[in-house]
Short mmCIF file of C-alpha atoms in Angstrom, two decimals:
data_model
loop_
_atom_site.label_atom_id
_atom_site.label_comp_id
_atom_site.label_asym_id
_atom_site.label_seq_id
_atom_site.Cartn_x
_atom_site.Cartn_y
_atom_site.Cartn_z
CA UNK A 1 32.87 22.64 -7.68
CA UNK A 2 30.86 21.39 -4.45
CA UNK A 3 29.40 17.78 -5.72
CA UNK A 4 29.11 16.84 -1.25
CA UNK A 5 25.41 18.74 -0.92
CA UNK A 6 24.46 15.95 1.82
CA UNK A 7 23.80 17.12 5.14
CA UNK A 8 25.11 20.77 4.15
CA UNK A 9 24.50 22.73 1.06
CA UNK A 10 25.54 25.94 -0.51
CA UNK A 11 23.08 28.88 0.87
CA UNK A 12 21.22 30.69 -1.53
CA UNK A 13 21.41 35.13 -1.71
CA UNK A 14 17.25 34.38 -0.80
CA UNK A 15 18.42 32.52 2.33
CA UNK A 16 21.08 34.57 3.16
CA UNK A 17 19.13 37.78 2.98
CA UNK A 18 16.84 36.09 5.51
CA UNK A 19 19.25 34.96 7.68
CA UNK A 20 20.48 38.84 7.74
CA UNK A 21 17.35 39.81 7.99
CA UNK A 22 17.10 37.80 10.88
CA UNK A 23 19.82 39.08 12.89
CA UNK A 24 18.53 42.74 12.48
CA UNK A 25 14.98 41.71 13.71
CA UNK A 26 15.26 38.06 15.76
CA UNK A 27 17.85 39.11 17.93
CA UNK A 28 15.77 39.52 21.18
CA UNK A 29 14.85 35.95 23.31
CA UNK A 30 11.20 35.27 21.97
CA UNK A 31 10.33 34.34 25.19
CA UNK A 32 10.18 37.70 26.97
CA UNK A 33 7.21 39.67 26.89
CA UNK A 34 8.37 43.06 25.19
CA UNK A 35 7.79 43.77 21.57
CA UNK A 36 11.35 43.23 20.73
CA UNK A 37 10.52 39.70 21.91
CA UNK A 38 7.22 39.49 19.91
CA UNK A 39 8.73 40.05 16.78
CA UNK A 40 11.68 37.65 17.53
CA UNK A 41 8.42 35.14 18.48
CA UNK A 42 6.45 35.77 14.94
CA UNK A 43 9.69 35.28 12.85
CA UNK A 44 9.64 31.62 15.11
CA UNK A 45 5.94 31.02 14.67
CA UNK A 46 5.56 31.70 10.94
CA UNK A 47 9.02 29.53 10.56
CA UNK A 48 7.09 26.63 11.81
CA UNK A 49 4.27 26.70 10.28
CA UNK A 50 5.96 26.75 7.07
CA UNK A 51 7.92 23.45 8.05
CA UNK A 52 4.83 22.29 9.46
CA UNK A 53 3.26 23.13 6.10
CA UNK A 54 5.78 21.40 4.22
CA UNK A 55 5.88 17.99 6.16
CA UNK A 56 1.79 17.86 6.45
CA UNK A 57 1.39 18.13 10.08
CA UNK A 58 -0.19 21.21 12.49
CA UNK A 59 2.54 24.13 14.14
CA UNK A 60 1.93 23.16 17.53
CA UNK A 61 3.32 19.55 16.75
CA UNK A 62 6.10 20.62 14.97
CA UNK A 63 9.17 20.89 17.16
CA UNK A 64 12.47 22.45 16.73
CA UNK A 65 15.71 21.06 18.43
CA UNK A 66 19.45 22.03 18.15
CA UNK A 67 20.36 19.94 15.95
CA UNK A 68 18.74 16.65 13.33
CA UNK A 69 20.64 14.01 15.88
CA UNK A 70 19.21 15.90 18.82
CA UNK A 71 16.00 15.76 17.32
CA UNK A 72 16.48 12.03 16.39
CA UNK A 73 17.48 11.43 20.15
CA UNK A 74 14.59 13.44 21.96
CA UNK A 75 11.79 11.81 19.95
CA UNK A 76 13.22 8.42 19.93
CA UNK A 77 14.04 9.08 23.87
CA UNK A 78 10.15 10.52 23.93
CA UNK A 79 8.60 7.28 22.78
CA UNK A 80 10.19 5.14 24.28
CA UNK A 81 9.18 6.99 27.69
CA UNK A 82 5.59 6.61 26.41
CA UNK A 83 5.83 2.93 25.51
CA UNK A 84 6.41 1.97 29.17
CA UNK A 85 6.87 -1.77 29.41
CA UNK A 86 8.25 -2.30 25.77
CA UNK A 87 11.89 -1.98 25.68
CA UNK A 88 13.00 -3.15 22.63
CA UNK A 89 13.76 -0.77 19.78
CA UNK A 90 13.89 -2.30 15.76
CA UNK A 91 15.34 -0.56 13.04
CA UNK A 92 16.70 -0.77 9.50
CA UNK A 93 20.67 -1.96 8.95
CA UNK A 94 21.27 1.39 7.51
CA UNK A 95 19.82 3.97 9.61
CA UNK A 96 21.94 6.94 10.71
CA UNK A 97 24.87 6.47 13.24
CA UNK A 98 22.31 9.20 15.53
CA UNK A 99 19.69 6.84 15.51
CA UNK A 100 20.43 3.66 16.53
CA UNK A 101 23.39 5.13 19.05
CA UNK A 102 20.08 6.82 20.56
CA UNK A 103 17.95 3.64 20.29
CA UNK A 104 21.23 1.54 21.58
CA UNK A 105 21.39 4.18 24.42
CA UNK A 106 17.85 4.29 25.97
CA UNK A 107 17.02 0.15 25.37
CA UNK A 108 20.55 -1.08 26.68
CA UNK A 109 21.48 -2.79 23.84
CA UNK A 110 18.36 -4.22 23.09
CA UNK A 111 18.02 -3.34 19.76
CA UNK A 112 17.35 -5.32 16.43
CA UNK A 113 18.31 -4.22 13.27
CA UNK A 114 16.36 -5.85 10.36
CA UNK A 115 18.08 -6.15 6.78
CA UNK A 116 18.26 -4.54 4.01
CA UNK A 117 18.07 -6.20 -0.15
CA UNK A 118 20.99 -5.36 -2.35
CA UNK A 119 19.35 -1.91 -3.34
CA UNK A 120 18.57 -0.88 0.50
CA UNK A 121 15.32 -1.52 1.00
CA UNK A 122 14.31 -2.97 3.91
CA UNK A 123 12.71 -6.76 4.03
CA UNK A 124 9.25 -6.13 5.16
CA UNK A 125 8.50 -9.69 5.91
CA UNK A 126 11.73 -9.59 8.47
CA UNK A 127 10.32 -6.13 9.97
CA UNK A 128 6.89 -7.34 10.38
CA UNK A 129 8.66 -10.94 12.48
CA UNK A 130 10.43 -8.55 14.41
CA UNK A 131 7.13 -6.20 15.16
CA UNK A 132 5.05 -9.62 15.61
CA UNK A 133 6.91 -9.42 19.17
CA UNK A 134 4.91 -7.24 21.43
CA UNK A 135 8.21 -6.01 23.17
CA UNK A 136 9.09 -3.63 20.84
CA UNK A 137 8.45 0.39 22.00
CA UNK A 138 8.90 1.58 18.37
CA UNK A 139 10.42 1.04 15.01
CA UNK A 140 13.05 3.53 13.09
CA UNK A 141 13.09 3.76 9.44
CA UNK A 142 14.88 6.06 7.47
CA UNK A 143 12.73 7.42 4.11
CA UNK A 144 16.20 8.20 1.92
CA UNK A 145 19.42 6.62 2.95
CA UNK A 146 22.10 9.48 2.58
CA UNK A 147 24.91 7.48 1.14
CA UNK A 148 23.13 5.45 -1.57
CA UNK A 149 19.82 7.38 -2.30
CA UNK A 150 17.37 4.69 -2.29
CA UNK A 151 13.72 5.63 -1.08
CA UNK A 152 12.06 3.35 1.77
CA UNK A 153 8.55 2.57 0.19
CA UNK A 154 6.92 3.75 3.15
CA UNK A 155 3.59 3.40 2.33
CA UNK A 156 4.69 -0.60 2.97
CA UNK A 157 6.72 0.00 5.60
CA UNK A 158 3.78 2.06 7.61
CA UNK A 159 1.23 -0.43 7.28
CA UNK A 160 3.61 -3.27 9.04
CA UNK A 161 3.91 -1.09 11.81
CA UNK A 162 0.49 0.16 11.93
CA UNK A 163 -0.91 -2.97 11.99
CA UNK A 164 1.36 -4.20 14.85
CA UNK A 165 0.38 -0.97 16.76
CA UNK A 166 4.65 0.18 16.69
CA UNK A 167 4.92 3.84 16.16
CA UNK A 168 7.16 4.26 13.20
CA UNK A 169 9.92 7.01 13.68
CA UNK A 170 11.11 8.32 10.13
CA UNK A 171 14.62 9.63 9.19
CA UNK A 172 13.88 11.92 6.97
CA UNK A 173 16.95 14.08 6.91
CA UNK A 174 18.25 13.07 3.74
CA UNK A 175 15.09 13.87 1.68
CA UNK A 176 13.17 16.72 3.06
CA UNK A 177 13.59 19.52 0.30
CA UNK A 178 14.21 16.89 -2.34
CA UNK A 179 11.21 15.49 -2.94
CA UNK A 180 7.23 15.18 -2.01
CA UNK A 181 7.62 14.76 2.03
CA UNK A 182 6.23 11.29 2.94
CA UNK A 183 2.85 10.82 4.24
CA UNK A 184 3.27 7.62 6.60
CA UNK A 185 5.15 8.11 9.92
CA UNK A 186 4.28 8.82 13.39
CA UNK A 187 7.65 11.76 13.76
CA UNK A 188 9.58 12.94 11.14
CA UNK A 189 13.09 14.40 12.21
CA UNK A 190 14.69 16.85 9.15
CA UNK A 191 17.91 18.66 8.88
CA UNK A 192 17.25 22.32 7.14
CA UNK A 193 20.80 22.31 6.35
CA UNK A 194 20.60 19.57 3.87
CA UNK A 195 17.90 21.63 1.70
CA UNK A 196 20.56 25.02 2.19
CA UNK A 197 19.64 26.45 5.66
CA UNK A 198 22.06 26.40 8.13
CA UNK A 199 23.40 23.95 10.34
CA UNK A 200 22.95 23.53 14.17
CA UNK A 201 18.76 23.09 13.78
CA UNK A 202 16.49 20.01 13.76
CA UNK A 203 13.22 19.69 13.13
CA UNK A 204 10.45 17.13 14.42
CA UNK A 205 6.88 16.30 13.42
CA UNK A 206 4.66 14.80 15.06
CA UNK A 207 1.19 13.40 14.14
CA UNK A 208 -1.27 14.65 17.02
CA UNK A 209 -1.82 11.07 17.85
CA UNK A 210 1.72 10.45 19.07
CA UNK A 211 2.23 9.76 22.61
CA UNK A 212 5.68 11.05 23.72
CA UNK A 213 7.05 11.67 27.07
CA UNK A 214 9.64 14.35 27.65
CA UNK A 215 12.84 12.19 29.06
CA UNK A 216 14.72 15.14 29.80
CA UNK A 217 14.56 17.90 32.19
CA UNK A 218 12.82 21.04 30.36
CA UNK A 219 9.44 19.20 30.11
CA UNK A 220 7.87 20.02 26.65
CA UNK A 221 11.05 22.54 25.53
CA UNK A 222 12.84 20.67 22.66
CA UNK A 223 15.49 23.33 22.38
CA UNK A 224 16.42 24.01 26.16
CA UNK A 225 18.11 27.63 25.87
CA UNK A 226 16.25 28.63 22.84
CA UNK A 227 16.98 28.18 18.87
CA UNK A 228 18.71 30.78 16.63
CA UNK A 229 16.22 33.01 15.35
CA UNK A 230 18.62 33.91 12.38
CA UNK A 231 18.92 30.57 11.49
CA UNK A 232 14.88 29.07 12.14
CA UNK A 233 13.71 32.12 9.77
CA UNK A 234 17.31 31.11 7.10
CA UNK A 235 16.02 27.76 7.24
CA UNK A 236 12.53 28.14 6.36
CA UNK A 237 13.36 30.85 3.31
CA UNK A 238 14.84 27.79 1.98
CA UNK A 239 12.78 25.48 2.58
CA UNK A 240 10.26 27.69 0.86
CA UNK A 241 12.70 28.18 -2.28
CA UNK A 242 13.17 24.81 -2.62
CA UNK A 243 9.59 24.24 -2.76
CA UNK A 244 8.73 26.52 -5.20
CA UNK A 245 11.54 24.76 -7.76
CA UNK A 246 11.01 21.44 -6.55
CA UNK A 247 9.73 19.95 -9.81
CA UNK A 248 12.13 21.62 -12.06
CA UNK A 249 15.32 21.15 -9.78
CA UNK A 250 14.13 17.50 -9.48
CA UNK A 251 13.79 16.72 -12.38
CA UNK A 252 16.77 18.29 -13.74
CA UNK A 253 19.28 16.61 -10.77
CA UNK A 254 17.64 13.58 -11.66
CA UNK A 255 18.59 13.64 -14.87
CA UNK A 256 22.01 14.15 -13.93
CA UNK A 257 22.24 11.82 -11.76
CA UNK A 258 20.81 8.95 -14.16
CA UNK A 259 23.57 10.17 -16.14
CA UNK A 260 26.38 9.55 -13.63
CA UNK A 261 24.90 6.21 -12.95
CA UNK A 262 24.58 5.10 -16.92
CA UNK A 263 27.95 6.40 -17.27
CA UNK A 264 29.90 4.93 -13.97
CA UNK A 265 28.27 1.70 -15.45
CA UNK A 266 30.21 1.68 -18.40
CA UNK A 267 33.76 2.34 -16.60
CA UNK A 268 35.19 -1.24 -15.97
CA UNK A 269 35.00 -2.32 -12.17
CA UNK A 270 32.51 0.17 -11.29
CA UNK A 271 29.99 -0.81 -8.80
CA UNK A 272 27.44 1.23 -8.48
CA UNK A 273 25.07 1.41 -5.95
CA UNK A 274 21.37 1.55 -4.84
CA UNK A 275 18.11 1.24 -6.33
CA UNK A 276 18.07 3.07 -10.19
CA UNK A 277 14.55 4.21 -9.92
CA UNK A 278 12.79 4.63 -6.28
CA UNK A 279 15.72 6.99 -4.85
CA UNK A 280 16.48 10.91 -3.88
CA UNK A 281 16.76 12.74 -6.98
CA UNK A 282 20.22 14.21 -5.91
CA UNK A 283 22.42 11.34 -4.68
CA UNK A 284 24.19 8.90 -6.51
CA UNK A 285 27.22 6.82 -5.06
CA UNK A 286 29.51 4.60 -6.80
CA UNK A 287 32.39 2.25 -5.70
CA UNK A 288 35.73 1.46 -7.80
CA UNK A 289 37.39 -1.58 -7.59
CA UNK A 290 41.46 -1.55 -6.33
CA UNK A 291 41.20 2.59 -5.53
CA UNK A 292 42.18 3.69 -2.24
CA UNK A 293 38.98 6.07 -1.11
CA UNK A 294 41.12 8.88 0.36
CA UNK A 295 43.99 8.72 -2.61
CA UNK A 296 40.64 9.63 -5.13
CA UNK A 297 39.20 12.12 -2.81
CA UNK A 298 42.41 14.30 -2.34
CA UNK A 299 42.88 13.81 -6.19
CA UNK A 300 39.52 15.05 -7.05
CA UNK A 301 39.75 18.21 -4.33
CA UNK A 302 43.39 18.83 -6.18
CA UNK A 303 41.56 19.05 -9.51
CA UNK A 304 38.81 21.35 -7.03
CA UNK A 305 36.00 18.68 -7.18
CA UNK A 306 34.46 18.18 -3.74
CA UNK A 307 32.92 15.02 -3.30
CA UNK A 308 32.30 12.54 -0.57
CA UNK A 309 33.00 8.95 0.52
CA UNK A 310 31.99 5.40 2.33
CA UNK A 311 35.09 4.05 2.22
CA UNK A 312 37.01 3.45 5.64
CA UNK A 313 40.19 4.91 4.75
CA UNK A 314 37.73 8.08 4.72
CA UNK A 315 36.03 7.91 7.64
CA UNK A 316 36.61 9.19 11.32
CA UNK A 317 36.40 5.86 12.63
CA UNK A 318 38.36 3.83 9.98
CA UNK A 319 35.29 1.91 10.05
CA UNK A 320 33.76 0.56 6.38
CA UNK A 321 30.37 1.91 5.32
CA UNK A 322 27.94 -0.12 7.40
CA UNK A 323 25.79 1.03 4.86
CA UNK A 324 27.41 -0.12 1.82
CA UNK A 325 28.26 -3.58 4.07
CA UNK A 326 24.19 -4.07 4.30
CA UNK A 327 23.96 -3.91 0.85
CA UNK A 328 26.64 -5.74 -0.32
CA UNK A 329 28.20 -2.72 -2.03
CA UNK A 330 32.03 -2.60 -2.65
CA UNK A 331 33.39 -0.76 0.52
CA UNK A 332 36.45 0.38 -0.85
CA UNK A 333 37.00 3.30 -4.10
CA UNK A 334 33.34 5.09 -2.78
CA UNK A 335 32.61 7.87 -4.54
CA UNK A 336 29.30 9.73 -3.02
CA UNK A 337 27.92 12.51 -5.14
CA UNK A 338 25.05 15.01 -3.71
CA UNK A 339 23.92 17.22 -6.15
CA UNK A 340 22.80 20.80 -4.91
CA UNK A 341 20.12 23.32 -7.29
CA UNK A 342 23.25 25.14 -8.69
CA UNK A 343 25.48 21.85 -10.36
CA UNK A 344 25.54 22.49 -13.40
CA UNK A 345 25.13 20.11 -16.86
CA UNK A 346 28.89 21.06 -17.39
CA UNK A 347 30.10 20.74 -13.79
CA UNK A 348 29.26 16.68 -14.17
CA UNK A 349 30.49 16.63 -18.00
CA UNK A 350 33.78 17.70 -16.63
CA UNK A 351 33.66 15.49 -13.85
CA UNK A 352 32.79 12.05 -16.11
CA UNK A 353 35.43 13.44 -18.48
CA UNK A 354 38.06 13.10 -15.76
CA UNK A 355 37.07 10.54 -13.85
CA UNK A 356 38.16 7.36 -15.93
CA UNK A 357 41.77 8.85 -16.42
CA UNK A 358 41.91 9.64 -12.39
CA UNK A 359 40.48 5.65 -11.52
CA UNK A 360 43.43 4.41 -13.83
CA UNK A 361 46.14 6.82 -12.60
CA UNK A 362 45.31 5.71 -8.93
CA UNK A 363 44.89 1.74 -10.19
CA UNK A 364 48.56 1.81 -11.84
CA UNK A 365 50.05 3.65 -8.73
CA UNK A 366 48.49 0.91 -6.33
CA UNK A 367 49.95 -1.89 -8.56
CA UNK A 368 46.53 -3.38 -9.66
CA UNK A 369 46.28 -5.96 -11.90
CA UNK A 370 43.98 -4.77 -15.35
CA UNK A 371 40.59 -5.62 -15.23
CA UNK B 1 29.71 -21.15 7.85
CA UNK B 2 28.50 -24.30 6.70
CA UNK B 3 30.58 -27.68 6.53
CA UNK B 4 30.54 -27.93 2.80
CA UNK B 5 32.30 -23.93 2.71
CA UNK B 6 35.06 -25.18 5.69
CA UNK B 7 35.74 -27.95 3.80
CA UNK B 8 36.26 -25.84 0.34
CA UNK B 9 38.13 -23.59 2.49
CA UNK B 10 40.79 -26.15 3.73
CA UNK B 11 40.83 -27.60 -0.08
CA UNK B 12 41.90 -23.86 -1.31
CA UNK B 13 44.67 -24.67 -3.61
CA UNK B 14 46.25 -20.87 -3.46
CA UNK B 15 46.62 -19.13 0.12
CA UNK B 16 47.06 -15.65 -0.52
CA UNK B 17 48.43 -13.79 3.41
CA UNK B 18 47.12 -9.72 3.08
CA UNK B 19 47.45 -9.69 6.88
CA UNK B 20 48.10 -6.00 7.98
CA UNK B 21 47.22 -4.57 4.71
CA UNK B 22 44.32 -2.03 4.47
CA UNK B 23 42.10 -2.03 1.60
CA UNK B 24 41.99 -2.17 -1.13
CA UNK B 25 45.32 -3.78 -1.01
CA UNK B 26 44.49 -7.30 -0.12
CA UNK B 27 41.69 -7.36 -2.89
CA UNK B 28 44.17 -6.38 -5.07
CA UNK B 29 46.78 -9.24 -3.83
CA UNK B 30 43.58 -10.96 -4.52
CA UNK B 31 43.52 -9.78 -8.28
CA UNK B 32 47.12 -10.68 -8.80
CA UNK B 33 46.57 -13.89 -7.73
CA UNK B 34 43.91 -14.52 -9.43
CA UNK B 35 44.93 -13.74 -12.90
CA UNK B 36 46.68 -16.95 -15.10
CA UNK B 37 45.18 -19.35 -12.39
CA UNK B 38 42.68 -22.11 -14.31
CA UNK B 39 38.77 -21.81 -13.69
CA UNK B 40 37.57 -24.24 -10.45
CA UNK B 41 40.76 -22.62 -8.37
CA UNK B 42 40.28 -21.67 -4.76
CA UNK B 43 41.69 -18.82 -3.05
CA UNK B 44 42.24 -18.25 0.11
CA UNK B 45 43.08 -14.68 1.42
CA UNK B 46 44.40 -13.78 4.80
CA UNK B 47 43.17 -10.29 5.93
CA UNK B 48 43.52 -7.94 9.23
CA UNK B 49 41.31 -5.53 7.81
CA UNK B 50 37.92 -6.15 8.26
CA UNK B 51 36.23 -4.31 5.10
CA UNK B 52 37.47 -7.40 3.03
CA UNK B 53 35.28 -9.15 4.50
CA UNK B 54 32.59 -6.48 2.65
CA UNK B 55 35.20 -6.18 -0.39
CA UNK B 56 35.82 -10.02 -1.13
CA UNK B 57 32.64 -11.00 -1.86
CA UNK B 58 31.92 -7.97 -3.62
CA UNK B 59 35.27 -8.50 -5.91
CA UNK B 60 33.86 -12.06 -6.74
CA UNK B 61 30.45 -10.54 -7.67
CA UNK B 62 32.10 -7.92 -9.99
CA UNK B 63 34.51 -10.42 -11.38
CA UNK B 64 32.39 -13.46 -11.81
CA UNK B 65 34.02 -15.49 -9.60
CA UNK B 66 32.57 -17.29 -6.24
CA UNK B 67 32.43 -16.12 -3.11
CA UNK B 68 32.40 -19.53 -1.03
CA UNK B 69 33.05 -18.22 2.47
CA UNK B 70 34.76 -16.77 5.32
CA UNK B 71 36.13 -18.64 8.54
CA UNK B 72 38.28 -17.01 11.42
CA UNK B 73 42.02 -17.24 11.88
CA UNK B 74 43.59 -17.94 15.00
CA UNK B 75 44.68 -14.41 15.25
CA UNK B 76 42.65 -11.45 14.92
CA UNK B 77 41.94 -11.71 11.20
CA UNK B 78 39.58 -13.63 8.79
CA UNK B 79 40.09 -16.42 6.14
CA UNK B 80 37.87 -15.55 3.06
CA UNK B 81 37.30 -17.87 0.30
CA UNK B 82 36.77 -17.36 -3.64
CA UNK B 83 36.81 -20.00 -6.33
CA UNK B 84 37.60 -18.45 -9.67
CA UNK B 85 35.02 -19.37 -12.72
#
């Protein structure tokens, strides 16, 4: 059973059929003139204006790039182009890798990353010291972190930088499809394949009153070499899907995930992580104390449980979770669930039932003292 | 760290060396250790890897214990300090 739906999820028949249906009609460039072309064009149009519809802003400011970081880079790259003069860029401890490797990129190493409380959310009195400098060209904070869940109140967040005249870039990759889209940002950047469309495509919205400069080459293209019609049309079928279920699916993942936390609670020297209430219906991350990260992932993909991890021993870089570092979080034993429509009520029952006996297993063959 | 944490540091009555072991292993040298010592003990644990430095505090909140601080050694590794409660 697939319990890693973060970034990637299972495709639905609806947004396969599309994506099918796709390659028998979008195969032509849409940027040619013939009618092979025009239809290839209207499957792109309507595609955006249904992402457009979705994340409250107009078609014509809704971009699509090659991929979420791209899309993270170009508008972060576009601001700061705009913002001549300010070249300092602020962001959260626990953005995405994409983002402040972008921001760290086009500012030189002039970037400051403002803290996070024990349940990720971000100190608004440290962002606001930070934005009180008028050297900063714009500010990037995520809405759901994708390791730990918990929501940015944006509302908050949007009215430091708003009043400090910093355009606010929001992360939302983690939360698009999950959730009521947030209503205070300047750009939005979402990944369709974390709501089931497929990967390789980035989306970015843009309120008309953002000033952006193109940084790159192709002037206003965002997707130099054009997108995958297959995969824009795939992508907004689910999208659509997952809009039309929203309420049920949410409130049925977040049930089970309330359940994973109440229950990980109850296992002894289980930490687990990020705020209970204000988070993304479909994550939920725990961390267990003296288990080696990799030893309980290959375990749980041996029993056929996919699930995914912080912890360093897990990571391409070897590096801890500088997410689960900001917020204090046990680095080591992460367990990070993300919950797609189809997980079933049984699927997690079978999961809690074997999860205390695989924690002790790995605890006795690591030597660890009892807790 | 702060004059008051060095100077709990160099009073740690229980030096625990993890150096070149990767977590969770020196957290767990850290539990050994720990258990039969008397409340007010300090421990001292030598690490390499740096995600102790994000475990050992975390171990002390978990367990109850105090995290009083971390100082560098004079190689490439950390000194981080717990007193047990």
């Amino acid at each position: 059973m697939f319990l890693d739906a973060s970034g990637s999820a299972p495709m639905t028949n609806r947004t396969l059929e599309a994506f099918h249906a796709g390659l028998a009609d979008g195969w032509a460039d849409p940027s040619r003139l013939h009618t092979e072309s025009r239809r290839a064009r209207q499957l792109v149009d309507a595609a955006r204006e249904a992402f457009a519809d979705v994340l409250g802003t107009r078609p014509e400011h809704t971009h699509l790039s090659h991929s979420p970081h791209t899309g993270l880079e170009r508008i972060i790259a576009g601001i700061f182009a705009a913002r001549r003069g300010r070249d300092r860029i602020v962001g959260t401890a626990i953005e995405r890798d994409a983002t402040l490797l972008a921001a760290h990129h086009l500012a030189g190493g002039n970037v400051t990353t403002v803290p996070v409380d024990t349940l990720g959310h971000v100190d608004l009195d440290a962002l606001a010291a930070e934005l009180a400098v008028p050297d900063v060209a714009l500010a990037a904070v995520q809405h759901g972190n994708h390791e730990i869940g918990t929501l940015q109140r944006l509302d908050q967040v949007a009215e430091v930088t708003r009043s400090a005249n910093v355009p606010l870039v929001v992360d939302a990759t983690a939360s698009i499809g999950h959730g009521a889209s947030p209503e205070h940002w300047d750009a939005l950047v979402a990944n369709p394949a974390d709501w089931g469309g497929p990967s390789g495509l980035g989306i970015v919205a843009l309120q008309p009153r953002t000033r952006w400069l193109p940084s790159w080459p192709e002037g206003d293209d965002w997707a130099p070499g054009g997108v995958f019609v297959p995969s824009v049309l795939a992508a907004a079928v689910a999208l659509q899907e997952r809009t039309e279920q929203l309420e049920s699916t949410t409130e049925r993942l977040r049930g089970l995930v309330a359940r994973v936390r109440a229950t990980a609670a109850t296992w002894p020297g289980v930490d687990v992580v990020g705020d209970p209430d204000e988070r993304l219906p479909h994550i939920v991350t725990f961390s267990c104390l003296y288990v080696d990260g990799e030893s309980l992932l290959s375990r749980l993909d041996r029993e056929g449980i996919a699930v995914g991890s912080g912890s360093a021993c897990t990571t391409s870089t070897l590096e801890p979770s500088r997410v689960l570092a900001s917020v204090g979080a046990l680095s080591h034993g992460n367990v990070r669930l993300g919950l797609h429509p189809g997980v079933t009520e049984e699927q997690i029952s079978r999961l809690l039932a074997l999860m205390p006996r695989v924690i002790a297993d790995l605890r006795a063959e690591a030597g660890a003292p009892e807790l | 760290m702060s004059a008051d944490q060095a100077a709990a540091a160099d009073a740690s009555d229980v030096t625990v060396d993890a150096t070149g072991l990767l977590c969770p292993l020196p957290i767990i040298e850290l539990a050994k250790a720990a258990k039969g010592l008397p409340a007010g003990t300090a421990i001292t644990v030598l690490c390499t890897d740096l995600a102790a430095r994000i475990d050992v505090p975390a171990w002390a909140r978990m367990t109850g214990h105090e995290f009083v601080g971390e100082s560098r050694t004079d190689g490439e590794g950390v000194a981080l300090t717990v007193r047990l409660r």
